């Protein structure tokens, strides 16, 4: 009879537990359970559509801004046409990108390095996080839990002084990236395609990756090798990839969400298959050179997953620079889209730190009759079967007792509160 071990996963956003099943010293299966539901989707039913802009950023304390942007896009999709200025679109992209950067720094220093047993100076997580929060507040008035994005634009006016302060902090973020994560020019790192070149640099990223190689963990945590990205536009491209075989066209009508008995999180699939979403998926769809090389060597392993997430930071920093350079402060921040439709359906998609985040709203008689939120954690940490496991389950199966199971699990960056919405 197989031995089992139930483990409460601590130091995550919310609560989750994993029931490991062993055959000898090997993990043969893992059931992932989310314990409590927050019923955000039910709370929204019967409310005015604009109430969602205030409630949904509270879905999560870590990626609440992504929920705001997904919400406003879903509400705007309910209109026949919303005249959105380039300035409003750019500012939304800027604040969303900053939330990703903030999450990537915190995940690496507060989760990955400690689980690798490496020194993790907390200041290297806190300072970039503070800077990103201040930059969002310059554009959005406050952070977290702001509601500055509304159908038709944004609520505030950005002044030249705001932009000057934003740029100063952006330069500081770029410097911190080089001083902490990897000492290399941003442009050169984005173009880098050789693992050895990355490993030869100074910084906490190459230090962590060298440690993984030294421990022989570079192929640990291989999963389904199926990737999906729904949030096209901006910095990312939508598509799905089976290994390196890319298909750019995907359609949400093939997405299926299933309730599971005894689990507060629903399982989600696309055309009956489970997919990994998040930085590794984005990099595979974008064909990021360094990540394609990591995948060629080690597949969708712990090594590739960690590297992919940190590789997003310089791309996001460059994207912020481009958005700043193109910002025309004389443009309107808001254009009235007209009265809200009495009956409509809308979908909003963003790429959040952990992956594709999808909001769907149905409005009847001027009120929200149905609201659906599909989160990245539902994709990555769903509870499949032995025969057909979800990505994190597959990554855990086959690990030996001395392998870093908790790190493999948390490399997907669990967010329970988003998932039990």
mmCIF file of C-alpha atoms in Angstrom, residues 42-261:
data_model
loop_
_atom_site.group_PDB
_atom_site.id
_atom_site.type_symbol
_atom_site.label_atom_id
_atom_site.label_comp_id
_atom_site.label_asym_id
_atom_site.label_seq_id
_atom_site.Cartn_x
_atom_site.Cartn_y
_atom_site.Cartn_z
ATOM 1 C CA UNK A 42 -21.224 35.387 -6.072
ATOM 2 C CA UNK A 43 -20.719 38.689 -4.267
ATOM 3 C CA UNK A 44 -20.691 40.435 -7.660
ATOM 4 C CA UNK A 45 -24.029 38.999 -8.765
ATOM 5 C CA UNK A 46 -26.868 41.541 -8.717
ATOM 6 C CA UNK A 47 -24.545 44.521 -8.371
ATOM 7 C CA UNK A 48 -24.025 47.530 -10.603
ATOM 8 C CA UNK A 49 -21.335 46.760 -13.214
ATOM 9 C CA UNK A 50 -19.011 49.509 -11.973
ATOM 10 C CA UNK A 51 -19.001 47.966 -8.473
ATOM 11 C CA UNK A 52 -16.680 45.322 -9.915
ATOM 12 C CA UNK A 53 -13.962 47.971 -10.277
ATOM 13 C CA UNK A 54 -13.902 48.411 -6.497
ATOM 14 C CA UNK A 55 -14.482 44.800 -5.413
ATOM 15 C CA UNK A 56 -12.200 42.925 -7.816
ATOM 16 C CA UNK A 57 -8.873 44.580 -6.900
ATOM 17 C CA UNK A 58 -9.532 43.027 -3.445
ATOM 18 C CA UNK A 59 -9.474 39.520 -4.930
ATOM 19 C CA UNK A 60 -5.756 39.467 -4.214
ATOM 20 C CA UNK A 61 -3.300 41.564 -2.224
ATOM 21 C CA UNK A 62 -0.442 40.640 -4.552
ATOM 22 C CA UNK A 63 -1.899 40.891 -8.057
ATOM 23 C CA UNK A 64 -4.935 43.075 -7.341
ATOM 24 C CA UNK A 65 -3.930 45.489 -10.086
ATOM 25 C CA UNK A 66 -4.081 42.734 -12.700
ATOM 26 C CA UNK A 67 -7.628 42.001 -11.516
ATOM 27 C CA UNK A 68 -8.522 45.696 -11.915
ATOM 28 C CA UNK A 69 -7.236 45.837 -15.489
ATOM 29 C CA UNK A 70 -8.943 42.546 -16.388
ATOM 30 C CA UNK A 71 -12.177 43.911 -14.903
ATOM 31 C CA UNK A 72 -12.113 47.198 -16.808
ATOM 32 C CA UNK A 73 -11.336 45.367 -20.050
ATOM 33 C CA UNK A 74 -14.280 43.026 -19.470
ATOM 34 C CA UNK A 75 -16.592 45.989 -18.790
ATOM 35 C CA UNK A 76 -15.332 47.898 -21.846
ATOM 36 C CA UNK A 77 -15.948 44.800 -23.946
ATOM 37 C CA UNK A 78 -19.625 45.172 -23.067
ATOM 38 C CA UNK A 79 -19.809 48.384 -25.115
ATOM 39 C CA UNK A 80 -19.985 48.357 -28.878
ATOM 40 C CA UNK A 81 -16.958 50.665 -28.925
ATOM 41 C CA UNK A 82 -14.971 52.483 -26.234
ATOM 42 C CA UNK A 83 -12.821 55.399 -27.450
ATOM 43 C CA UNK A 84 -9.661 54.870 -25.382
ATOM 44 C CA UNK A 85 -6.753 57.281 -25.798
ATOM 45 C CA UNK A 86 -3.232 55.984 -26.349
ATOM 46 C CA UNK A 87 -2.238 57.709 -23.124
ATOM 47 C CA UNK A 88 -4.815 55.797 -21.084
ATOM 48 C CA UNK A 89 -3.786 52.518 -22.686
ATOM 49 C CA UNK A 90 -0.100 53.236 -22.077
ATOM 50 C CA UNK A 91 -0.571 54.203 -18.435
ATOM 51 C CA UNK A 92 -2.539 51.009 -17.780
ATOM 52 C CA UNK A 93 0.267 48.996 -19.385
ATOM 53 C CA UNK A 94 2.824 50.801 -17.236
ATOM 54 C CA UNK A 95 1.097 50.085 -13.935
ATOM 55 C CA UNK A 96 0.393 46.481 -14.914
ATOM 56 C CA UNK A 97 4.040 45.935 -15.901
ATOM 57 C CA UNK A 98 5.202 47.325 -12.578
ATOM 58 C CA UNK A 99 3.064 44.854 -10.670
ATOM 59 C CA UNK A 100 4.748 42.038 -12.593
ATOM 60 C CA UNK A 101 8.214 43.386 -11.814
ATOM 61 C CA UNK A 102 7.359 43.734 -8.147
ATOM 62 C CA UNK A 103 6.057 40.165 -8.003
ATOM 63 C CA UNK A 104 9.068 38.731 -9.800
ATOM 64 C CA UNK A 105 11.544 40.324 -7.359
ATOM 65 C CA UNK A 106 9.565 39.221 -4.292
ATOM 66 C CA UNK A 107 9.048 35.665 -5.540
ATOM 67 C CA UNK A 108 12.748 35.227 -6.284
ATOM 68 C CA UNK A 109 14.083 36.656 -3.006
ATOM 69 C CA UNK A 110 11.354 35.557 -0.590
ATOM 70 C CA UNK A 111 10.577 32.108 -2.046
ATOM 71 C CA UNK A 112 13.215 30.754 -4.424
ATOM 72 C CA UNK A 113 16.495 31.685 -2.734
ATOM 73 C CA UNK A 114 15.423 30.578 0.788
ATOM 74 C CA UNK A 115 14.194 27.221 -0.551
ATOM 75 C CA UNK A 116 17.520 26.774 -2.344
ATOM 76 C CA UNK A 117 19.228 27.358 1.002
ATOM 77 C CA UNK A 118 20.992 30.458 -0.308
ATOM 78 C CA UNK A 119 21.431 33.828 1.336
ATOM 79 C CA UNK A 120 18.425 35.986 0.460
ATOM 80 C CA UNK A 121 18.903 39.623 1.517
ATOM 81 C CA UNK A 122 15.360 40.828 2.135
ATOM 82 C CA UNK A 123 16.246 44.384 1.124
ATOM 83 C CA UNK A 124 16.751 43.155 -2.452
ATOM 84 C CA UNK A 125 13.057 42.288 -2.509
ATOM 85 C CA UNK A 126 11.780 45.241 -0.518
ATOM 86 C CA UNK A 127 13.421 48.150 -2.321
ATOM 87 C CA UNK A 128 12.310 47.254 -5.864
ATOM 88 C CA UNK A 129 8.886 46.393 -4.464
ATOM 89 C CA UNK A 130 8.648 49.800 -2.784
ATOM 90 C CA UNK A 131 9.804 51.601 -5.917
ATOM 91 C CA UNK A 132 7.296 49.774 -8.115
ATOM 92 C CA UNK A 133 4.504 50.562 -5.646
ATOM 93 C CA UNK A 134 5.457 54.249 -5.641
ATOM 94 C CA UNK A 135 5.536 54.323 -9.452
ATOM 95 C CA UNK A 136 2.067 52.782 -9.643
ATOM 96 C CA UNK A 137 0.839 55.324 -7.082
ATOM 97 C CA UNK A 138 2.241 58.168 -9.219
ATOM 98 C CA UNK A 139 0.072 56.991 -12.110
ATOM 99 C CA UNK A 140 -2.906 55.548 -10.244
ATOM 100 C CA UNK A 141 -3.138 57.523 -7.007
ATOM 101 C CA UNK A 142 -2.443 54.642 -4.629
ATOM 102 C CA UNK A 143 -1.253 51.055 -4.467
ATOM 103 C CA UNK A 144 -2.486 48.435 -3.725
ATOM 104 C CA UNK A 145 -6.246 48.232 -4.326
ATOM 105 C CA UNK A 146 -6.660 51.237 -6.597
ATOM 106 C CA UNK A 147 -9.628 51.633 -8.958
ATOM 107 C CA UNK A 148 -8.202 54.269 -11.269
ATOM 108 C CA UNK A 149 -8.961 52.396 -14.515
ATOM 109 C CA UNK A 150 -12.578 52.920 -15.596
ATOM 110 C CA UNK A 151 -14.438 52.277 -18.853
ATOM 111 C CA UNK A 152 -13.181 55.018 -21.160
ATOM 112 C CA UNK A 153 -9.784 55.606 -19.602
ATOM 113 C CA UNK A 154 -8.191 56.477 -16.291
ATOM 114 C CA UNK A 155 -9.340 58.810 -13.532
ATOM 115 C CA UNK A 156 -6.299 60.999 -12.957
ATOM 116 C CA UNK A 157 -4.113 63.389 -14.926
ATOM 117 C CA UNK A 158 -0.386 62.646 -15.108
ATOM 118 C CA UNK A 159 1.714 65.782 -14.712
ATOM 119 C CA UNK A 160 5.230 66.366 -16.108
ATOM 120 C CA UNK A 161 6.525 66.227 -12.537
ATOM 121 C CA UNK A 162 4.839 62.847 -12.030
ATOM 122 C CA UNK A 163 6.531 61.563 -15.157
ATOM 123 C CA UNK A 164 9.884 62.956 -14.058
ATOM 124 C CA UNK A 165 9.608 61.191 -10.708
ATOM 125 C CA UNK A 166 8.478 58.020 -12.484
ATOM 126 C CA UNK A 167 11.544 58.061 -14.746
ATOM 127 C CA UNK A 168 13.888 58.618 -11.798
ATOM 128 C CA UNK A 169 12.502 55.538 -10.054
ATOM 129 C CA UNK A 170 12.682 53.551 -13.278
ATOM 130 C CA UNK A 171 16.402 54.300 -13.517
ATOM 131 C CA UNK A 172 16.783 53.136 -9.922
ATOM 132 C CA UNK A 173 14.922 49.887 -10.736
ATOM 133 C CA UNK A 174 17.234 49.248 -13.689
ATOM 134 C CA UNK A 175 20.251 49.805 -11.457
ATOM 135 C CA UNK A 176 18.869 47.436 -8.802
ATOM 136 C CA UNK A 177 18.331 44.764 -11.428
ATOM 137 C CA UNK A 178 22.020 44.927 -12.383
ATOM 138 C CA UNK A 179 23.269 45.234 -8.799
ATOM 139 C CA UNK A 180 21.121 42.387 -7.440
ATOM 140 C CA UNK A 181 19.929 39.911 -10.047
ATOM 141 C CA UNK A 182 22.531 39.903 -12.801
ATOM 142 C CA UNK A 183 25.204 42.422 -13.715
ATOM 143 C CA UNK A 184 24.599 42.739 -17.416
ATOM 144 C CA UNK A 185 23.253 45.376 -19.784
ATOM 145 C CA UNK A 186 19.458 44.960 -20.142
ATOM 146 C CA UNK A 187 19.566 44.847 -23.907
ATOM 147 C CA UNK A 188 22.383 42.306 -23.907
ATOM 148 C CA UNK A 189 20.503 40.080 -21.476
ATOM 149 C CA UNK A 190 17.345 40.140 -23.589
ATOM 150 C CA UNK A 191 19.406 39.041 -26.611
ATOM 151 C CA UNK A 192 21.456 36.467 -24.675
ATOM 152 C CA UNK A 193 21.037 32.911 -25.938
ATOM 153 C CA UNK A 194 23.802 30.985 -24.181
ATOM 154 C CA UNK A 195 23.323 29.490 -20.723
ATOM 155 C CA UNK A 196 27.085 29.609 -20.058
ATOM 156 C CA UNK A 197 27.155 33.357 -20.741
ATOM 157 C CA UNK A 198 24.385 33.915 -18.184
ATOM 158 C CA UNK A 199 26.132 31.679 -15.647
ATOM 159 C CA UNK A 200 29.418 33.564 -16.052
ATOM 160 C CA UNK A 201 27.942 36.842 -14.790
ATOM 161 C CA UNK A 202 27.809 38.189 -11.247
ATOM 162 C CA UNK A 203 24.486 38.355 -9.426
ATOM 163 C CA UNK A 204 21.912 36.369 -7.479
ATOM 164 C CA UNK A 205 20.303 34.859 -10.587
ATOM 165 C CA UNK A 206 23.458 33.149 -11.928
ATOM 166 C CA UNK A 207 24.333 32.206 -8.328
ATOM 167 C CA UNK A 208 20.971 30.445 -7.963
ATOM 168 C CA UNK A 209 21.204 28.740 -11.343
ATOM 169 C CA UNK A 210 24.763 27.539 -10.647
ATOM 170 C CA UNK A 211 23.511 26.112 -7.347
ATOM 171 C CA UNK A 212 20.726 24.205 -9.119
ATOM 172 C CA UNK A 213 23.287 22.757 -11.544
ATOM 173 C CA UNK A 214 25.652 21.876 -8.703
ATOM 174 C CA UNK A 215 22.878 19.970 -6.897
ATOM 175 C CA UNK A 216 21.932 18.158 -10.098
ATOM 176 C CA UNK A 217 18.388 19.604 -10.075
ATOM 177 C CA UNK A 218 18.407 21.117 -13.574
ATOM 178 C CA UNK A 219 15.979 18.499 -14.940
ATOM 179 C CA UNK A 220 13.878 18.260 -11.774
ATOM 180 C CA UNK A 221 10.266 19.410 -12.010
ATOM 181 C CA UNK A 222 9.610 18.640 -15.665
ATOM 182 C CA UNK A 223 5.913 18.914 -16.360
ATOM 183 C CA UNK A 224 3.522 18.525 -19.319
ATOM 184 C CA UNK A 225 5.503 20.665 -21.780
ATOM 185 C CA UNK A 226 2.202 22.314 -22.782
ATOM 186 C CA UNK A 227 2.078 26.112 -22.640
ATOM 187 C CA UNK A 228 -0.701 28.623 -23.182
ATOM 188 C CA UNK A 229 -0.905 32.424 -23.218
ATOM 189 C CA UNK A 230 -4.251 34.208 -23.625
ATOM 190 C CA UNK A 231 -3.102 37.804 -23.072
ATOM 191 C CA UNK A 232 -1.917 39.108 -26.425
ATOM 192 C CA UNK A 233 -1.077 42.727 -27.144
ATOM 193 C CA UNK A 234 1.328 44.891 -25.207
ATOM 194 C CA UNK A 235 4.519 43.026 -24.396
ATOM 195 C CA UNK A 236 3.198 39.488 -24.848
ATOM 196 C CA UNK A 237 1.806 37.337 -27.633
ATOM 197 C CA UNK A 238 -1.125 34.952 -27.348
ATOM 198 C CA UNK A 239 -0.748 31.376 -28.454
ATOM 199 C CA UNK A 240 -0.121 27.855 -27.265
ATOM 200 C CA UNK A 241 2.868 25.644 -27.583
ATOM 201 C CA UNK A 242 3.260 21.875 -27.287
ATOM 202 C CA UNK A 243 6.961 21.664 -26.624
ATOM 203 C CA UNK A 244 8.359 24.039 -29.254
ATOM 204 C CA UNK A 245 5.485 23.496 -31.692
ATOM 205 C CA UNK A 246 3.689 26.841 -31.674
ATOM 206 C CA UNK A 247 0.088 27.612 -32.574
ATOM 207 C CA UNK A 248 -0.756 31.312 -32.484
ATOM 208 C CA UNK A 249 -4.537 31.014 -32.794
ATOM 209 C CA UNK A 250 -6.484 30.128 -29.640
ATOM 210 C CA UNK A 251 -10.122 30.683 -28.776
ATOM 211 C CA UNK A 252 -11.701 31.057 -25.362
ATOM 212 C CA UNK A 253 -14.728 29.010 -26.352
ATOM 213 C CA UNK A 254 -12.584 25.900 -25.861
ATOM 214 C CA UNK A 255 -11.836 26.809 -22.246
ATOM 215 C CA UNK A 256 -13.632 24.591 -19.737
ATOM 216 C CA UNK A 257 -13.903 25.129 -15.990
ATOM 217 C CA UNK A 258 -14.926 22.234 -13.695
ATOM 218 C CA UNK A 259 -15.960 22.268 -10.040
ATOM 219 C CA UNK A 260 -14.285 19.577 -7.914
ATOM 220 C CA UNK A 261 -15.754 17.914 -4.862
#
